[in-house]
PDB file of C-alpha atoms in Angstrom:
ATOM      1  CA  MET A 113      94.790 129.606 106.087  1.00  0.00           C
ATOM      2  CA  LYS A 114      96.224 126.469 104.488  1.00  0.00           C
ATOM      3  CA  VAL A 115      94.460 123.191 105.339  1.00  0.00           C
ATOM      4  CA  GLY A 116      96.175 119.825 104.921  1.00  0.00           C
ATOM      5  CA  ILE A 117      94.622 116.391 105.344  1.00  0.00           C
ATOM      6  CA  THR A 118      96.287 112.993 105.731  1.00  0.00           C
ATOM      7  CA  LEU A 119      94.314 109.864 104.807  1.00  0.00           C
ATOM      8  CA  SER A 120      95.305 106.526 106.333  1.00  0.00           C
ATOM      9  CA  GLY A 121      95.311 103.113 104.735  1.00  0.00           C
ATOM     10  CA  GLY A 122      92.627 100.562 105.533  1.00  0.00           C
ATOM     11  CA  GLY A 123      91.629  98.505 102.497  1.00  0.00           C
ATOM     12  CA  LEU A 124      88.055  99.113 101.428  1.00  0.00           C
ATOM     13  CA  ARG A 125      87.456 100.858 104.728  1.00  0.00           C
ATOM     14  CA  GLY A 126      89.288 103.668 102.959  1.00  0.00           C
ATOM     15  CA  VAL A 127      85.970 104.466 101.286  1.00  0.00           C
ATOM     16  CA  GLY A 128      85.179 106.084 104.631  1.00  0.00           C
ATOM     17  CA  HIS A 129      87.639 108.828 103.618  1.00  0.00           C
ATOM     18  CA  LEU A 130      85.264 109.820 100.841  1.00  0.00           C
ATOM     19  CA  GLY A 131      82.462 110.287 103.340  1.00  0.00           C
ATOM     20  CA  VAL A 132      84.733 112.418 105.519  1.00  0.00           C
ATOM     21  CA  LEU A 133      85.773 114.554 102.539  1.00  0.00           C
ATOM     22  CA  ASP A 134      82.153 114.947 101.456  1.00  0.00           C
ATOM     23  CA  ALA A 135      81.184 116.127 104.942  1.00  0.00           C
ATOM     24  CA  LEU A 136      84.120 118.541 105.140  1.00  0.00           C
ATOM     25  CA  GLU A 137      83.006 120.079 101.842  1.00  0.00           C
ATOM     26  CA  LYS A 138      79.494 120.550 103.204  1.00  0.00           C
ATOM     27  CA  ILE A 139      80.881 122.067 106.402  1.00  0.00           C
ATOM     28  CA  GLY A 140      82.850 124.506 104.234  1.00  0.00           C
ATOM     29  CA  VAL A 141      86.390 123.222 104.745  1.00  0.00           C
ATOM     30  CA  LYS A 142      88.585 123.625 101.656  1.00  0.00           C
ATOM     31  CA  ILE A 143      91.507 121.201 101.447  1.00  0.00           C
ATOM     32  CA  ASP A 144      94.775 122.640 100.117  1.00  0.00           C
ATOM     33  CA  HIS A 145      97.049 119.587 100.399  1.00  0.00           C
ATOM     34  CA  VAL A 146      96.232 115.866 100.527  1.00  0.00           C
ATOM     35  CA  VAL A 147      98.507 113.123 101.867  1.00  0.00           C
ATOM     36  CA  GLY A 148      97.547 109.504 101.266  1.00  0.00           C
ATOM     37  CA  VAL A 149      98.689 106.028 102.234  1.00  0.00           C
ATOM     38  CA  SER A 150      97.474 102.781 100.634  1.00  0.00           C
ATOM     39  CA  SER A 151      93.724 103.045  99.936  1.00  0.00           C
ATOM     40  CA  GLY A 152      93.920 106.587 101.299  1.00  0.00           C
ATOM     41  CA  SER A 153      96.312 107.468  98.479  1.00  0.00           C
ATOM     42  CA  ILE A 154      93.847 106.261  95.841  1.00  0.00           C
ATOM     43  CA  MET A 155      90.881 108.056  97.413  1.00  0.00           C
ATOM     44  CA  GLY A 156      93.076 111.114  97.851  1.00  0.00           C
ATOM     45  CA  ALA A 157      94.266 111.053  94.240  1.00  0.00           C
ATOM     46  CA  MET A 158      90.730 110.866  92.894  1.00  0.00           C
ATOM     47  CA  TYR A 159      89.679 113.748  95.137  1.00  0.00           C
ATOM     48  CA  ALA A 160      92.776 115.793  94.257  1.00  0.00           C
ATOM     49  CA  ASN A 161      91.953 115.246  90.583  1.00  0.00           C
ATOM     50  CA  GLY A 162      88.666 117.082  91.042  1.00  0.00           C
ATOM     51  CA  TYR A 163      86.205 114.219  91.455  1.00  0.00           C
ATOM     52  CA  LYS A 164      83.498 114.790  94.038  1.00  0.00           C
ATOM     53  CA  PRO A 165      83.511 112.177  96.828  1.00  0.00           C
ATOM     54  CA  ARG A 166      80.137 110.764  95.770  1.00  0.00           C
ATOM     55  CA  GLU A 167      81.369 110.509  92.173  1.00  0.00           C
ATOM     56  CA  VAL A 168      84.281 108.386  93.377  1.00  0.00           C
ATOM     57  CA  LEU A 169      81.888 106.197  95.366  1.00  0.00           C
ATOM     58  CA  GLU A 170      79.858 105.533  92.218  1.00  0.00           C
ATOM     59  CA  ILE A 171      83.029 104.720  90.267  1.00  0.00           C
ATOM     60  CA  LEU A 172      84.051 102.213  92.942  1.00  0.00           C
ATOM     61  CA  LYS A 173      80.607 100.605  92.916  1.00  0.00           C
ATOM     62  CA  GLN A 174      80.669 100.222  89.139  1.00  0.00           C
ATOM     63  CA  THR A 175      84.247  99.035  88.667  1.00  0.00           C
ATOM     64  CA  LYS A 176      84.812  96.782  91.731  1.00  0.00           C
ATOM     65  CA  LEU A 177      88.544  97.162  92.216  1.00  0.00           C
ATOM     66  CA  LEU A 178      89.189  93.526  93.142  1.00  0.00           C
ATOM     67  CA  ARG A 179      88.440  92.277  89.646  1.00  0.00           C
ATOM     68  CA  PHE A 180      91.582  94.092  88.508  1.00  0.00           C
ATOM     69  CA  VAL A 181      93.915  91.879  90.517  1.00  0.00           C
ATOM     70  CA  ARG A 182      94.789  88.268  89.805  1.00  0.00           C
ATOM     71  CA  PRO A 183      96.695  85.533  91.665  1.00  0.00           C
ATOM     72  CA  LYS A 184     100.436  85.616  91.167  1.00  0.00           C
ATOM     73  CA  PHE A 185     102.673  83.340  93.217  1.00  0.00           C
ATOM     74  CA  LYS A 186     105.936  85.263  93.098  1.00  0.00           C
ATOM     75  CA  ARG A 187     106.962  87.413  96.075  1.00  0.00           C
ATOM     76  CA  GLY A 188     103.258  87.881  96.753  1.00  0.00           C
ATOM     77  CA  LEU A 189      99.822  86.441  96.103  1.00  0.00           C
ATOM     78  CA  LEU A 190      98.281  89.101  93.860  1.00  0.00           C
ATOM     79  CA  ASN A 191      99.489  91.296  91.019  1.00  0.00           C
ATOM     80  CA  ILE A 192      98.698  94.926  91.783  1.00  0.00           C
ATOM     81  CA  GLU A 193      99.730  95.959  88.260  1.00  0.00           C
ATOM     82  CA  ARG A 194      96.220  94.980  87.201  1.00  0.00           C
ATOM     83  CA  LEU A 195      95.039  98.165  88.913  1.00  0.00           C
ATOM     84  CA  SER A 196      96.935 100.321  86.433  1.00  0.00           C
ATOM     85  CA  PRO A 197      94.319 100.343  83.614  1.00  0.00           C
ATOM     86  CA  LEU A 198      91.576 101.285  86.082  1.00  0.00           C
ATOM     87  CA  LEU A 199      93.584 104.109  87.598  1.00  0.00           C
ATOM     88  CA  LEU A 200      94.614 105.402  84.175  1.00  0.00           C
ATOM     89  CA  GLU A 201      90.987 105.516  83.100  1.00  0.00           C
ATOM     90  CA  TYR A 202      90.252 108.133  85.754  1.00  0.00           C
ATOM     91  CA  LEU A 203      93.715 109.674  86.174  1.00  0.00           C
ATOM     92  CA  SER A 204      94.704 109.660  82.506  1.00  0.00           C
ATOM     93  CA  HIS A 205      97.363 112.401  82.803  1.00  0.00           C
ATOM     94  CA  ASP A 206      99.347 110.065  85.122  1.00  0.00           C
ATOM     95  CA  SER A 207     101.117 112.957  86.826  1.00  0.00           C
ATOM     96  CA  PHE A 208     101.106 114.723  90.169  1.00  0.00           C
ATOM     97  CA  GLU A 209     101.358 118.007  88.299  1.00  0.00           C
ATOM     98  CA  GLY A 210      98.057 117.287  86.517  1.00  0.00           C
ATOM     99  CA  LEU A 211      96.087 117.193  89.778  1.00  0.00           C
ATOM    100  CA  LYS A 212      93.951 120.138  90.872  1.00  0.00           C
ATOM    101  CA  THR A 213      95.020 119.858  94.524  1.00  0.00           C
ATOM    102  CA  PRO A 214      98.591 119.023  95.629  1.00  0.00           C
ATOM    103  CA  LEU A 215      98.978 115.366  96.635  1.00  0.00           C
ATOM    104  CA  THR A 216     101.726 113.485  98.455  1.00  0.00           C
ATOM    105  CA  VAL A 217     101.789 109.670  98.379  1.00  0.00           C
ATOM    106  CA  ALA A 218     103.722 107.597 100.925  1.00  0.00           C
ATOM    107  CA  ALA A 219     105.211 104.147 100.283  1.00  0.00           C
ATOM    108  CA  SER A 220     107.647 101.894 102.155  1.00  0.00           C
ATOM    109  CA  ASP A 221     111.095 101.180 100.711  1.00  0.00           C
ATOM    110  CA  ILE A 222     111.589  97.645 102.034  1.00  0.00           C
ATOM    111  CA  GLN A 223     115.249  97.459 101.012  1.00  0.00           C
ATOM    112  CA  HIS A 224     116.260 100.371 103.219  1.00  0.00           C
ATOM    113  CA  GLY A 225     113.402 100.298 105.727  1.00  0.00           C
ATOM    114  CA  LYS A 226     112.431 103.892 104.988  1.00  0.00           C
ATOM    115  CA  LEU A 227     109.213 105.744 104.271  1.00  0.00           C
ATOM    116  CA  VAL A 228     109.429 107.565 100.945  1.00  0.00           C
ATOM    117  CA  TYR A 229     107.217 110.331  99.597  1.00  0.00           C
ATOM    118  CA  PHE A 230     106.157 111.047  96.032  1.00  0.00           C
ATOM    119  CA  ASP A 231     104.698 114.371  94.908  1.00  0.00           C
ATOM    120  CA  LYS A 232     106.175 114.930  91.455  1.00  0.00           C
ATOM    121  CA  GLY A 233     106.283 113.073  88.154  1.00  0.00           C
ATOM    122  CA  ALA A 234     104.363 109.883  87.378  1.00  0.00           C
ATOM    123  CA  LEU A 235     101.334 109.255  89.587  1.00  0.00           C
ATOM    124  CA  ILE A 236     100.085 105.726  88.911  1.00  0.00           C
ATOM    125  CA  LYS A 237     103.220 103.810  89.972  1.00  0.00           C
ATOM    126  CA  PRO A 238     103.434 105.518  93.390  1.00  0.00           C
ATOM    127  CA  LEU A 239      99.715 104.878  93.940  1.00  0.00           C
ATOM    128  CA  MET A 240     100.182 101.177  93.243  1.00  0.00           C
ATOM    129  CA  ALA A 241     103.290 101.044  95.434  1.00  0.00           C
ATOM    130  CA  SER A 242     101.523 102.762  98.325  1.00  0.00           C
ATOM    131  CA  SER A 243      98.649 100.255  98.072  1.00  0.00           C
ATOM    132  CA  CYS A 244     100.857  97.166  97.800  1.00  0.00           C
ATOM    133  CA  ILE A 245     100.089  95.199 100.979  1.00  0.00           C
ATOM    134  CA  PRO A 246     103.121  92.972 101.774  1.00  0.00           C
ATOM    135  CA  VAL A 247     102.639  89.220 101.219  1.00  0.00           C
ATOM    136  CA  MET A 248      99.258  89.862  99.607  1.00  0.00           C
ATOM    137  CA  PHE A 249     100.721  91.752  96.618  1.00  0.00           C
ATOM    138  CA  SER A 250     103.981  91.566  94.702  1.00  0.00           C
ATOM    139  CA  PRO A 251     106.211  94.591  95.465  1.00  0.00           C
ATOM    140  CA  VAL A 252     106.370  97.468  92.985  1.00  0.00           C
ATOM    141  CA  GLU A 253     109.779  98.377  91.580  1.00  0.00           C
ATOM    142  CA  TYR A 254     110.064 102.102  90.886  1.00  0.00           C
ATOM    143  CA  GLU A 255     112.931 104.603  90.733  1.00  0.00           C
ATOM    144  CA  GLY A 256     115.407 101.923  91.801  1.00  0.00           C
ATOM    145  CA  LYS A 257     113.432 101.026  94.907  1.00  0.00           C
ATOM    146  CA  ILE A 258     111.367  97.994  95.931  1.00  0.00           C
ATOM    147  CA  LEU A 259     108.187  99.463  97.344  1.00  0.00           C
ATOM    148  CA  VAL A 260     105.233  98.215  99.358  1.00  0.00           C
ATOM    149  CA  ASP A 261     102.328  99.678 101.331  1.00  0.00           C
ATOM    150  CA  GLY A 262     103.231 102.951 103.047  1.00  0.00           C
ATOM    151  CA  GLY A 263     101.183 101.875 106.055  1.00  0.00           C
ATOM    152  CA  LEU A 264     103.858  99.332 106.945  1.00  0.00           C
ATOM    153  CA  LEU A 265     106.015 102.168 108.325  1.00  0.00           C
ATOM    154  CA  ASN A 266     103.544 105.016 108.852  1.00  0.00           C
ATOM    155  CA  ASN A 267      99.832 104.627 108.247  1.00  0.00           C
ATOM    156  CA  MET A 268      98.969 108.314 108.669  1.00  0.00           C
ATOM    157  CA  PRO A 269     101.999 110.515 107.925  1.00  0.00           C
ATOM    158  CA  THR A 270     101.786 114.198 108.796  1.00  0.00           C
ATOM    159  CA  ALA A 271     105.267 115.359 107.719  1.00  0.00           C
ATOM    160  CA  PRO A 272     104.170 116.564 104.247  1.00  0.00           C
ATOM    161  CA  ILE A 273     101.500 118.864 105.743  1.00  0.00           C
ATOM    162  CA  ARG A 274     103.513 120.346 108.597  1.00  0.00           C
ATOM    163  CA  ASP A 275     103.592 123.677 106.751  1.00  0.00           C
ATOM    164  CA  CYS A 276      99.772 123.807 106.866  1.00  0.00           C
ATOM    165  CA  GLN A 277      98.163 125.976 109.520  1.00  0.00           C
ATOM    166  CA  ILE A 278      95.416 123.389 110.023  1.00  0.00           C
ATOM    167  CA  ARG A 279      96.226 119.671 109.885  1.00  0.00           C
ATOM    168  CA  ILE A 280      93.449 117.076 109.699  1.00  0.00           C
ATOM    169  CA  GLY A 281      94.141 113.392 110.292  1.00  0.00           C
ATOM    170  CA  VAL A 282      91.696 110.723 109.131  1.00  0.00           C
ATOM    171  CA  HIS A 283      92.182 107.175 110.403  1.00  0.00           C
ATOM    172  CA  CYS A 284      89.791 104.594 108.966  1.00  0.00           C
ATOM    173  CA  ASN A 285      90.964 101.536 110.925  1.00  0.00           C
ATOM    174  CA  PRO A 286      89.376 101.742 114.381  1.00  0.00           C
ATOM    175  CA  ILE A 287      89.430  98.527 116.419  1.00  0.00           C
ATOM    176  CA  ASP A 288      86.379  96.944 118.006  1.00  0.00           C
ATOM    177  CA  PRO A 289      87.745  94.742 120.843  1.00  0.00           C
ATOM    178  CA  THR A 290      84.416  92.900 121.104  1.00  0.00           C
ATOM    179  CA  GLN A 291      84.653  91.510 117.564  1.00  0.00           C
ATOM    180  CA  PRO A 292      85.252  87.729 117.470  1.00  0.00           C
ATOM    181  CA  LEU A 293      88.428  86.571 115.707  1.00  0.00           C
ATOM    182  CA  LYS A 294      87.316  83.079 114.730  1.00  0.00           C
ATOM    183  CA  SER A 295      88.970  82.719 111.329  1.00  0.00           C
ATOM    184  CA  THR A 296      92.486  83.000 109.939  1.00  0.00           C
ATOM    185  CA  ARG A 297      91.323  85.834 107.715  1.00  0.00           C
ATOM    186  CA  LYS A 298      89.968  87.781 110.690  1.00  0.00           C
ATOM    187  CA  VAL A 299      93.236  87.302 112.573  1.00  0.00           C
ATOM    188  CA  LEU A 300      95.236  88.432 109.511  1.00  0.00           C
ATOM    189  CA  GLU A 301      93.082  91.527 109.082  1.00  0.00           C
ATOM    190  CA  ARG A 302      93.418  92.447 112.754  1.00  0.00           C
ATOM    191  CA  SER A 303      97.191  91.892 112.575  1.00  0.00           C
ATOM    192  CA  MET A 304      97.466  94.263 109.595  1.00  0.00           C
ATOM    193  CA  ILE A 305      95.437  96.887 111.450  1.00  0.00           C
ATOM    194  CA  LEU A 306      97.710  96.605 114.499  1.00  0.00           C
ATOM    195  CA  ILE A 307     100.812  96.987 112.318  1.00  0.00           C
ATOM    196  CA  GLY A 308      99.267 100.124 110.826  1.00  0.00           C
ATOM    197  CA  GLN A 309      98.608 101.582 114.270  1.00  0.00           C
ATOM    198  CA  LYS A 310     102.270 101.546 115.251  1.00  0.00           C
ATOM    199  CA  GLY A 311     103.297 105.151 115.788  1.00  0.00           C
ATOM    200  CA  LEU A 312      99.762 106.417 115.194  1.00  0.00           C
ATOM    201  CA  SER A 313      99.596 108.306 118.492  1.00  0.00           C
ATOM    202  CA  SER A 314     102.633 110.433 117.597  1.00  0.00           C
ATOM    203  CA  GLN A 315     101.029 111.396 114.280  1.00  0.00           C
ATOM    204  CA  THR A 316      97.672 112.069 115.938  1.00  0.00           C
ATOM    205  CA  ALA A 317      99.373 114.493 118.323  1.00  0.00           C
ATOM    206  CA  LEU A 318     100.471 116.583 115.340  1.00  0.00           C
ATOM    207  CA  CYS A 319      96.920 116.985 114.020  1.00  0.00           C
ATOM    208  CA  ASP A 320      94.617 119.856 114.949  1.00  0.00           C
ATOM    209  CA  ILE A 321      91.573 117.768 114.042  1.00  0.00           C
ATOM    210  CA  MET A 322      91.526 113.970 114.291  1.00  0.00           C
ATOM    211  CA  ILE A 323      88.720 111.996 112.642  1.00  0.00           C
ATOM    212  CA  GLU A 324      88.258 108.247 113.223  1.00  0.00           C
ATOM    213  CA  PRO A 325      84.708 107.086 112.368  1.00  0.00           C
ATOM    214  CA  PRO A 326      84.006 104.340 114.960  1.00  0.00           C
ATOM    215  CA  ALA A 327      81.359 102.625 112.812  1.00  0.00           C
ATOM    216  CA  LEU A 328      84.070 101.573 110.323  1.00  0.00           C
ATOM    217  CA  SER A 329      85.164  98.905 112.823  1.00  0.00           C
ATOM    218  CA  GLN A 330      82.062  96.923 111.793  1.00  0.00           C
ATOM    219  CA  TYR A 331      83.415  96.250 108.299  1.00  0.00           C
ATOM    220  CA  THR A 332      86.206  94.078 106.929  1.00  0.00           C
ATOM    221  CA  THR A 333      88.889  94.987 104.430  1.00  0.00           C
ATOM    222  CA  PHE A 334      87.234  93.450 101.372  1.00  0.00           C
ATOM    223  CA  GLU A 335      83.493  93.953 101.927  1.00  0.00           C
ATOM    224  CA  LEU A 336      82.609  95.330  98.497  1.00  0.00           C
ATOM    225  CA  LYS A 337      78.893  95.156  99.194  1.00  0.00           C
ATOM    226  CA  LYS A 338      79.280  97.473 102.184  1.00  0.00           C
ATOM    227  CA  ILE A 339      81.211 100.361 100.623  1.00  0.00           C
ATOM    228  CA  GLU A 340      78.209 102.699 100.635  1.00  0.00           C
ATOM    229  CA  ASP A 341      77.762 102.002 104.352  1.00  0.00           C
ATOM    230  CA  MET A 342      81.451 102.809 104.873  1.00  0.00           C
ATOM    231  CA  PHE A 343      81.022 106.085 102.989  1.00  0.00           C
ATOM    232  CA  ASN A 344      78.047 106.954 105.174  1.00  0.00           C
ATOM    233  CA  ALA A 345      79.979 106.065 108.342  1.00  0.00           C
ATOM    234  CA  GLY A 346      82.649 108.618 107.434  1.00  0.00           C
ATOM    235  CA  PHE A 347      80.104 111.239 106.412  1.00  0.00           C
ATOM    236  CA  GLU A 348      77.837 110.938 109.439  1.00  0.00           C
ATOM    237  CA  HIS A 349      80.649 110.899 111.991  1.00  0.00           C
ATOM    238  CA  THR A 350      82.242 114.006 110.491  1.00  0.00           C
ATOM    239  CA  MET A 351      78.938 115.874 110.253  1.00  0.00           C
ATOM    240  CA  SER A 352      78.243 115.038 113.897  1.00  0.00           C
ATOM    241  CA  ARG A 353      81.413 116.964 114.773  1.00  0.00           C
ATOM    242  CA  ARG A 354      80.630 119.996 112.611  1.00  0.00           C
ATOM    243  CA  GLU A 355      80.629 122.550 115.437  1.00  0.00           C
ATOM    244  CA  GLU A 356      83.840 121.166 116.935  1.00  0.00           C
ATOM    245  CA  ILE A 357      85.620 121.290 113.565  1.00  0.00           C
ATOM    246  CA  LEU A 358      84.479 124.846 112.841  1.00  0.00           C
ATOM    247  CA  ALA A 359      85.528 125.942 116.336  1.00  0.00           C
ATOM    248  CA  VAL A 360      89.063 124.601 115.821  1.00  0.00           C
ATOM    249  CA  ILE A 361      89.336 126.338 112.448  1.00  0.00           C
ATOM    250  CA  GLU A 362      88.038 129.628 113.865  1.00  0.00           C
ATOM    251  CA  LYS A 363      90.488 129.490 116.757  1.00  0.00           C
ATOM    252  CA  LYS A 364      93.435 128.774 114.455  1.00  0.00           C
ATOM    253  CA  THR A 365      92.327 131.538 112.092  1.00  0.00           C
ATOM    254  CA  ASN A 366      92.097 134.102 114.891  1.00  0.00           C
ATOM    255  CA  ASN A 367      95.508 133.161 116.210  1.00  0.00           C
TER     256      ASN A 367
END
């Protein structure tokens, strides 16, 4: 019984994916194929490389990803290339083939308006491209394409795991309609979330298990001090649905 999981984008809220993965391990769910977009691609790559979710959390707490980007006023505000040394430190083989679990990374080709998938060859460039939020980061040029965040066109793609008997979707960008939007930053963050939710319902319909930890709505995209809370939000929500998840898997297995 092949199990595939697709991890959405969501900035630092993507740390919630680690909590979900940790809970799934404890429940006894083995993941056979990971799909990732934006921050979900980075969390997914670390997991696919064999790191335990709590190991990745500790790495994130020690390295603080944002110190690896710097202002760059050319087709974007920040230079995502500064992430490369950090990613290479923990994914030194820089190849999809070097991962322990198959991984597919999605990015948006802004020249042709198409979602593109990477699952072979170099790993770091596709990860940076998938995480390249438009306007905030300069686009990544790779394989003759100009690439930005995969979430621009599909924030939780299921196509790469359609051959899996069990498909799990994890969306880490729930919306809290009661949250005040009193600053430009808050409005920008909400706008990015809404863009990422376009087409989400069609992808959700293709998943056997859909996980969206509601507590993640309490946190913003760049709250570094709250990443452990985000991890816990993903873990606790998934554990609370243990029986439901096992029931779905048992039903699919028996069919």
